[in-house]
């Protein structure tokens, strides 16, 4: 297995040379229009001439996962990245079935379960053949939406199940990086839920429905802090390993969101010198997702004529 990863990592190292740098993002920001940005990206090997922004970004994600599939036949190792896609597709299947319509580009074909399987389960109102980690949540979310029309509660049920699946996949992994990534993903998601819940006046019962217990946070205390007010929430966070989150919250919501993403980037940078495990492959996936998010932000800024400095402030750290 080590030899397999050594070869795979060597291939990925070559692909890392094509990752965008901060200088590339600065050049992209300097483009006058969205079309100028797309032409710049085509020159960098992204997409094809004539594509719109979302089409190009979707193709780039597809290329990333195709490369990983070629190198690692057993894709269960990457479950932490696949399960959020699966649950996103499940959410789309349930909502489109209940609403009675099927928009174009409804599904993302990068998960561990074919979207058509999820769609058929929703149409038949029978989720018994889905994997155990999503079966109960799928049934509950479908029934909730069908009988109450509460789309937010449907989302909460499925989002919580997705986080629980990611956390368990991390615990089941042999990779320390994937273990840490899963823990960080769930912890930061809990913090985001607490922050948004505090702002919107959510009850403790609502927060309990949304949060997933994890090792690095006492979610009971996090909930209590959230319902007690912003000062209490920041005070609780300042006494955890996520104390920086409290500092960024005092600056702005966008600074806090940027910190959450940058924590993931700080985590994966350790894999640059690791040639023998699956870690560098996981790091490459995250690096590509991060640069695609950055490009999407810039394209959106150009499309909506946003101030360049305002866009730059929201950009996350890159892997290279």
PDB file of N, CA, C and O in Angstrom, residues 238-293:
ATOM      1  N   UNK A 238     -12.991  31.446  23.531  1.00  0.00           N
ATOM      2  CA  UNK A 238     -11.643  31.907  23.900  1.00  0.00           C
ATOM      3  C   UNK A 238     -10.937  30.926  24.830  1.00  0.00           C
ATOM      4  O   UNK A 238      -9.701  30.974  24.970  1.00  0.00           O
ATOM      5  N   UNK A 239     -11.679  30.008  25.445  1.00  0.00           N
ATOM      6  CA  UNK A 239     -11.077  29.014  26.339  1.00  0.00           C
ATOM      7  C   UNK A 239     -10.987  27.630  25.691  1.00  0.00           C
ATOM      8  O   UNK A 239     -10.818  26.630  26.380  1.00  0.00           O
ATOM      9  N   UNK A 240     -11.103  27.585  24.370  1.00  0.00           N
ATOM     10  CA  UNK A 240     -10.978  26.324  23.627  1.00  0.00           C
ATOM     11  C   UNK A 240      -9.804  26.429  22.665  1.00  0.00           C
ATOM     12  O   UNK A 240      -9.162  27.485  22.545  1.00  0.00           O
ATOM     13  N   UNK A 241      -9.536  25.348  21.966  1.00  0.00           N
ATOM     14  CA  UNK A 241      -8.462  25.371  20.962  1.00  0.00           C
ATOM     15  C   UNK A 241      -8.837  26.255  19.768  1.00  0.00           C
ATOM     16  O   UNK A 241      -8.002  26.521  18.895  1.00  0.00           O
ATOM     17  N   UNK A 242     -10.080  26.714  19.732  1.00  0.00           N
ATOM     18  CA  UNK A 242     -10.551  27.572  18.650  1.00  0.00           C
ATOM     19  C   UNK A 242     -10.665  29.024  19.123  1.00  0.00           C
ATOM     20  O   UNK A 242     -11.542  29.774  18.680  1.00  0.00           O
ATOM     21  N   UNK A 243      -9.766  29.422  20.009  1.00  0.00           N
ATOM     22  CA  UNK A 243      -9.798  30.774  20.564  1.00  0.00           C
ATOM     23  C   UNK A 243      -9.670  31.840  19.475  1.00  0.00           C
ATOM     24  O   UNK A 243     -10.245  32.929  19.589  1.00  0.00           O
ATOM     25  N   UNK A 244      -8.949  31.519  18.416  1.00  0.00           N
ATOM     26  CA  UNK A 244      -8.787  32.491  17.323  1.00  0.00           C
ATOM     27  C   UNK A 244     -10.144  32.821  16.688  1.00  0.00           C
ATOM     28  O   UNK A 244     -10.331  33.927  16.164  1.00  0.00           O
ATOM     29  N   UNK A 245     -11.070  31.870  16.729  1.00  0.00           N
ATOM     30  CA  UNK A 245     -12.402  32.120  16.178  1.00  0.00           C
ATOM     31  C   UNK A 245     -13.064  33.292  16.890  1.00  0.00           C
ATOM     32  O   UNK A 245     -13.724  34.130  16.263  1.00  0.00           O
ATOM     33  N   UNK A 246     -12.892  33.361  18.205  1.00  0.00           N
ATOM     34  CA  UNK A 246     -13.481  34.461  18.973  1.00  0.00           C
ATOM     35  C   UNK A 246     -12.864  35.795  18.554  1.00  0.00           C
ATOM     36  O   UNK A 246     -13.564  36.803  18.421  1.00  0.00           O
ATOM     37  N   UNK A 247     -11.551  35.807  18.325  1.00  0.00           N
ATOM     38  CA  UNK A 247     -10.875  37.023  17.889  1.00  0.00           C
ATOM     39  C   UNK A 247     -11.400  37.495  16.539  1.00  0.00           C
ATOM     40  O   UNK A 247     -11.641  38.685  16.323  1.00  0.00           O
ATOM     41  N   UNK A 248     -11.558  36.540  15.606  1.00  0.00           N
ATOM     42  CA  UNK A 248     -12.029  36.896  14.271  1.00  0.00           C
ATOM     43  C   UNK A 248     -13.485  37.334  14.291  1.00  0.00           C
ATOM     44  O   UNK A 248     -13.888  38.209  13.515  1.00  0.00           O
ATOM     45  N   UNK A 249     -14.289  36.751  15.172  1.00  0.00           N
ATOM     46  CA  UNK A 249     -15.685  37.160  15.296  1.00  0.00           C
ATOM     47  C   UNK A 249     -15.799  38.623  15.713  1.00  0.00           C
ATOM     48  O   UNK A 249     -16.718  39.342  15.280  1.00  0.00           O
ATOM     49  N   UNK A 250     -14.879  39.071  16.559  1.00  0.00           N
ATOM     50  CA  UNK A 250     -14.904  40.463  16.998  1.00  0.00           C
ATOM     51  C   UNK A 250     -14.603  41.418  15.847  1.00  0.00           C
ATOM     52  O   UNK A 250     -15.052  42.564  15.848  1.00  0.00           O
ATOM     53  N   UNK A 251     -13.858  40.914  14.852  1.00  0.00           N
ATOM     54  CA  UNK A 251     -13.535  41.751  13.692  1.00  0.00           C
ATOM     55  C   UNK A 251     -14.731  41.852  12.757  1.00  0.00           C
ATOM     56  O   UNK A 251     -15.190  42.942  12.442  1.00  0.00           O
ATOM     57  N   UNK A 252     -15.230  40.679  12.296  1.00  0.00           N
ATOM     58  CA  UNK A 252     -16.387  40.674  11.398  1.00  0.00           C
ATOM     59  C   UNK A 252     -16.799  39.239  11.122  1.00  0.00           C
ATOM     60  O   UNK A 252     -16.023  38.302  11.350  1.00  0.00           O
ATOM     61  N   UNK A 253     -17.996  39.076  10.599  1.00  0.00           N
ATOM     62  CA  UNK A 253     -18.475  37.738  10.234  1.00  0.00           C
ATOM     63  C   UNK A 253     -17.656  37.161   9.097  1.00  0.00           C
ATOM     64  O   UNK A 253     -17.349  35.969   9.078  1.00  0.00           O
ATOM     65  N   UNK A 254     -17.274  38.001   8.120  1.00  0.00           N
ATOM     66  CA  UNK A 254     -16.488  37.510   6.991  1.00  0.00           C
ATOM     67  C   UNK A 254     -15.091  37.084   7.437  1.00  0.00           C
ATOM     68  O   UNK A 254     -14.528  36.110   6.917  1.00  0.00           O
ATOM     69  N   UNK A 255     -14.525  37.790   8.422  1.00  0.00           N
ATOM     70  CA  UNK A 255     -13.209  37.405   8.951  1.00  0.00           C
ATOM     71  C   UNK A 255     -13.302  36.053   9.651  1.00  0.00           C
ATOM     72  O   UNK A 255     -12.398  35.212   9.529  1.00  0.00           O
ATOM     73  N   UNK A 256     -14.397  35.824  10.367  1.00  0.00           N
ATOM     74  CA  UNK A 256     -14.603  34.531  11.025  1.00  0.00           C
ATOM     75  C   UNK A 256     -14.747  33.405  10.004  1.00  0.00           C
ATOM     76  O   UNK A 256     -14.128  32.342  10.137  1.00  0.00           O
ATOM     77  N   UNK A 257     -15.533  33.624   8.958  1.00  0.00           N
ATOM     78  CA  UNK A 257     -15.717  32.598   7.924  1.00  0.00           C
ATOM     79  C   UNK A 257     -14.392  32.302   7.230  1.00  0.00           C
ATOM     80  O   UNK A 257     -14.085  31.151   6.919  1.00  0.00           O
ATOM     81  N   UNK A 258     -13.596  33.337   6.990  1.00  0.00           N
ATOM     82  CA  UNK A 258     -12.293  33.143   6.357  1.00  0.00           C
ATOM     83  C   UNK A 258     -11.371  32.337   7.263  1.00  0.00           C
ATOM     84  O   UNK A 258     -10.641  31.460   6.792  1.00  0.00           O
ATOM     85  N   UNK A 259     -11.424  32.610   8.556  1.00  0.00           N
ATOM     86  CA  UNK A 259     -10.605  31.850   9.511  1.00  0.00           C
ATOM     87  C   UNK A 259     -10.958  30.365   9.456  1.00  0.00           C
ATOM     88  O   UNK A 259     -10.058  29.514   9.476  1.00  0.00           O
ATOM     89  N   UNK A 260     -12.230  30.041   9.388  1.00  0.00           N
ATOM     90  CA  UNK A 260     -12.658  28.636   9.329  1.00  0.00           C
ATOM     91  C   UNK A 260     -12.010  27.924   8.151  1.00  0.00           C
ATOM     92  O   UNK A 260     -11.487  26.805   8.286  1.00  0.00           O
ATOM     93  N   UNK A 261     -12.035  28.555   6.983  1.00  0.00           N
ATOM     94  CA  UNK A 261     -11.446  27.938   5.792  1.00  0.00           C
ATOM     95  C   UNK A 261      -9.923  27.885   5.883  1.00  0.00           C
ATOM     96  O   UNK A 261      -9.293  26.906   5.465  1.00  0.00           O
ATOM     97  N   UNK A 262      -9.325  28.929   6.425  1.00  0.00           N
ATOM     98  CA  UNK A 262      -7.862  28.955   6.522  1.00  0.00           C
ATOM     99  C   UNK A 262      -7.329  27.909   7.491  1.00  0.00           C
ATOM    100  O   UNK A 262      -6.204  27.417   7.342  1.00  0.00           O
ATOM    101  N   UNK A 263      -8.128  27.547   8.500  1.00  0.00           N
ATOM    102  CA  UNK A 263      -7.712  26.489   9.413  1.00  0.00           C
ATOM    103  C   UNK A 263      -7.525  25.169   8.676  1.00  0.00           C
ATOM    104  O   UNK A 263      -6.610  24.403   8.965  1.00  0.00           O
ATOM    105  N   UNK A 264      -8.388  24.889   7.717  1.00  0.00           N
ATOM    106  CA  UNK A 264      -8.233  23.681   6.905  1.00  0.00           C
ATOM    107  C   UNK A 264      -6.955  23.743   6.091  1.00  0.00           C
ATOM    108  O   UNK A 264      -6.233  22.754   5.962  1.00  0.00           O
ATOM    109  N   UNK A 265      -6.663  24.913   5.540  1.00  0.00           N
ATOM    110  CA  UNK A 265      -5.450  25.046   4.736  1.00  0.00           C
ATOM    111  C   UNK A 265      -4.206  24.871   5.606  1.00  0.00           C
ATOM    112  O   UNK A 265      -3.224  24.230   5.197  1.00  0.00           O
ATOM    113  N   UNK A 266      -4.220  25.416   6.802  1.00  0.00           N
ATOM    114  CA  UNK A 266      -3.084  25.228   7.717  1.00  0.00           C
ATOM    115  C   UNK A 266      -2.882  23.753   8.042  1.00  0.00           C
ATOM    116  O   UNK A 266      -1.748  23.280   8.180  1.00  0.00           O
ATOM    117  N   UNK A 267      -3.982  23.024   8.135  1.00  0.00           N
ATOM    118  CA  UNK A 267      -3.910  21.603   8.445  1.00  0.00           C
ATOM    119  C   UNK A 267      -3.236  20.820   7.326  1.00  0.00           C
ATOM    120  O   UNK A 267      -2.388  19.953   7.586  1.00  0.00           O
ATOM    121  N   UNK A 268      -3.581  21.115   6.082  1.00  0.00           N
ATOM    122  CA  UNK A 268      -3.075  20.275   4.985  1.00  0.00           C
ATOM    123  C   UNK A 268      -1.659  20.629   4.552  1.00  0.00           C
ATOM    124  O   UNK A 268      -1.005  19.832   3.886  1.00  0.00           O
ATOM    125  N   UNK A 269      -1.158  21.802   4.948  1.00  0.00           N
ATOM    126  CA  UNK A 269       0.188  22.173   4.507  1.00  0.00           C
ATOM    127  C   UNK A 269       1.256  21.219   5.044  1.00  0.00           C
ATOM    128  O   UNK A 269       2.327  21.088   4.456  1.00  0.00           O
ATOM    129  N   UNK A 270       0.964  20.533   6.128  1.00  0.00           N
ATOM    130  CA  UNK A 270       1.932  19.580   6.684  1.00  0.00           C
ATOM    131  C   UNK A 270       2.186  18.417   5.736  1.00  0.00           C
ATOM    132  O   UNK A 270       3.188  17.700   5.885  1.00  0.00           O
ATOM    133  N   UNK A 271       1.313  18.218   4.760  1.00  0.00           N
ATOM    134  CA  UNK A 271       1.448  17.079   3.863  1.00  0.00           C
ATOM    135  C   UNK A 271       2.432  17.323   2.726  1.00  0.00           C
ATOM    136  O   UNK A 271       2.712  16.412   1.938  1.00  0.00           O
ATOM    137  N   UNK A 272       2.956  18.534   2.620  1.00  0.00           N
ATOM    138  CA  UNK A 272       3.886  18.827   1.531  1.00  0.00           C
ATOM    139  C   UNK A 272       5.151  17.978   1.605  1.00  0.00           C
ATOM    140  O   UNK A 272       5.811  17.745   0.591  1.00  0.00           O
ATOM    141  N   UNK A 273       5.517  17.529   2.790  1.00  0.00           N
ATOM    142  CA  UNK A 273       6.745  16.743   2.947  1.00  0.00           C
ATOM    143  C   UNK A 273       6.449  15.286   3.278  1.00  0.00           C
ATOM    144  O   UNK A 273       7.309  14.577   3.782  1.00  0.00           O
ATOM    145  N   UNK A 274       5.242  14.824   3.004  1.00  0.00           N
ATOM    146  CA  UNK A 274       4.845  13.462   3.349  1.00  0.00           C
ATOM    147  C   UNK A 274       4.584  12.655   2.076  1.00  0.00           C
ATOM    148  O   UNK A 274       3.552  12.812   1.442  1.00  0.00           O
ATOM    149  N   UNK A 275       5.490  11.737   1.693  1.00  0.00           N
ATOM    150  CA  UNK A 275       5.320  11.022   0.421  1.00  0.00           C
ATOM    151  C   UNK A 275       4.732   9.621   0.533  1.00  0.00           C
ATOM    152  O   UNK A 275       4.550   8.949  -0.483  1.00  0.00           O
ATOM    153  N   UNK A 276       4.422   9.145   1.734  1.00  0.00           N
ATOM    154  CA  UNK A 276       4.130   7.725   1.888  1.00  0.00           C
ATOM    155  C   UNK A 276       2.690   7.376   2.267  1.00  0.00           C
ATOM    156  O   UNK A 276       2.360   6.214   2.410  1.00  0.00           O
ATOM    157  N   UNK A 277       1.836   8.363   2.469  1.00  0.00           N
ATOM    158  CA  UNK A 277       0.470   8.068   2.909  1.00  0.00           C
ATOM    159  C   UNK A 277      -0.536   8.717   1.968  1.00  0.00           C
ATOM    160  O   UNK A 277      -0.175   9.430   1.025  1.00  0.00           O
ATOM    161  N   UNK A 278      -1.802   8.500   2.284  1.00  0.00           N
ATOM    162  CA  UNK A 278      -2.873   9.079   1.488  1.00  0.00           C
ATOM    163  C   UNK A 278      -3.030  10.571   1.753  1.00  0.00           C
ATOM    164  O   UNK A 278      -3.716  11.277   1.006  1.00  0.00           O
ATOM    165  N   UNK A 279      -2.366  11.071   2.791  1.00  0.00           N
ATOM    166  CA  UNK A 279      -2.501  12.468   3.194  1.00  0.00           C
ATOM    167  C   UNK A 279      -2.300  13.476   2.076  1.00  0.00           C
ATOM    168  O   UNK A 279      -3.124  14.384   1.901  1.00  0.00           O
ATOM    169  N   UNK A 280      -1.206  13.389   1.291  1.00  0.00           N
ATOM    170  CA  UNK A 280      -1.003  14.371   0.220  1.00  0.00           C
ATOM    171  C   UNK A 280      -2.100  14.352  -0.843  1.00  0.00           C
ATOM    172  O   UNK A 280      -2.384  15.394  -1.452  1.00  0.00           O
ATOM    173  N   UNK A 281      -2.723  13.196  -1.060  1.00  0.00           N
ATOM    174  CA  UNK A 281      -3.817  13.127  -2.024  1.00  0.00           C
ATOM    175  C   UNK A 281      -5.032  13.877  -1.486  1.00  0.00           C
ATOM    176  O   UNK A 281      -5.692  14.621  -2.214  1.00  0.00           O
ATOM    177  N   UNK A 282      -5.316  13.678  -0.199  1.00  0.00           N
ATOM    178  CA  UNK A 282      -6.410  14.412   0.429  1.00  0.00           C
ATOM    179  C   UNK A 282      -6.105  15.910   0.427  1.00  0.00           C
ATOM    180  O   UNK A 282      -6.994  16.735   0.190  1.00  0.00           O
ATOM    181  N   UNK A 283      -4.842  16.254   0.683  1.00  0.00           N
ATOM    182  CA  UNK A 283      -4.449  17.662   0.691  1.00  0.00           C
ATOM    183  C   UNK A 283      -4.638  18.290  -0.684  1.00  0.00           C
ATOM    184  O   UNK A 283      -5.072  19.447  -0.800  1.00  0.00           O
ATOM    185  N   UNK A 284      -4.347  17.540  -1.730  1.00  0.00           N
ATOM    186  CA  UNK A 284      -4.513  18.061  -3.089  1.00  0.00           C
ATOM    187  C   UNK A 284      -5.984  18.339  -3.390  1.00  0.00           C
ATOM    188  O   UNK A 284      -6.326  19.354  -3.999  1.00  0.00           O
ATOM    189  N   UNK A 285      -6.858  17.434  -2.953  1.00  0.00           N
ATOM    190  CA  UNK A 285      -8.302  17.647  -3.154  1.00  0.00           C
ATOM    191  C   UNK A 285      -8.731  18.946  -2.481  1.00  0.00           C
ATOM    192  O   UNK A 285      -9.421  19.779  -3.083  1.00  0.00           O
ATOM    193  N   UNK A 286      -8.309  19.132  -1.237  1.00  0.00           N
ATOM    194  CA  UNK A 286      -8.683  20.337  -0.499  1.00  0.00           C
ATOM    195  C   UNK A 286      -8.066  21.586  -1.123  1.00  0.00           C
ATOM    196  O   UNK A 286      -8.693  22.652  -1.159  1.00  0.00           O
ATOM    197  N   UNK A 287      -6.830  21.452  -1.611  1.00  0.00           N
ATOM    198  CA  UNK A 287      -6.167  22.587  -2.251  1.00  0.00           C
ATOM    199  C   UNK A 287      -6.921  23.015  -3.502  1.00  0.00           C
ATOM    200  O   UNK A 287      -7.126  24.211  -3.757  1.00  0.00           O
ATOM    201  N   UNK A 288      -7.349  22.042  -4.290  1.00  0.00           N
ATOM    202  CA  UNK A 288      -8.110  22.361  -5.508  1.00  0.00           C
ATOM    203  C   UNK A 288      -9.457  22.977  -5.161  1.00  0.00           C
ATOM    204  O   UNK A 288      -9.891  23.956  -5.785  1.00  0.00           O
ATOM    205  N   UNK A 289     -10.135  22.422  -4.164  1.00  0.00           N
ATOM    206  CA  UNK A 289     -11.429  22.987  -3.773  1.00  0.00           C
ATOM    207  C   UNK A 289     -11.261  24.421  -3.282  1.00  0.00           C
ATOM    208  O   UNK A 289     -12.101  25.288  -3.556  1.00  0.00           O
ATOM    209  N   UNK A 290     -10.157  24.679  -2.574  1.00  0.00           N
ATOM    210  CA  UNK A 290      -9.908  26.016  -2.047  1.00  0.00           C
ATOM    211  C   UNK A 290      -9.656  27.022  -3.168  1.00  0.00           C
ATOM    212  O   UNK A 290     -10.205  28.133  -3.153  1.00  0.00           O
ATOM    213  N   UNK A 291      -8.858  26.652  -4.160  1.00  0.00           N
ATOM    214  CA  UNK A 291      -8.580  27.601  -5.232  1.00  0.00           C
ATOM    215  C   UNK A 291      -9.815  27.821  -6.107  1.00  0.00           C
ATOM    216  O   UNK A 291     -10.040  28.922  -6.615  1.00  0.00           O
ATOM    217  N   UNK A 292     -10.644  26.791  -6.258  1.00  0.00           N
ATOM    218  CA  UNK A 292     -11.877  26.949  -7.028  1.00  0.00           C
ATOM    219  C   UNK A 292     -12.837  27.891  -6.308  1.00  0.00           C
ATOM    220  O   UNK A 292     -13.502  28.728  -6.926  1.00  0.00           O
ATOM    221  N   UNK A 293     -12.906  27.784  -4.970  1.00  0.00           N
ATOM    222  CA  UNK A 293     -13.721  28.731  -4.199  1.00  0.00           C
ATOM    223  C   UNK A 293     -13.216  30.155  -4.396  1.00  0.00           C
ATOM    224  O   UNK A 293     -14.009  31.096  -4.530  1.00  0.00           O
TER     225      UNK A 293
END
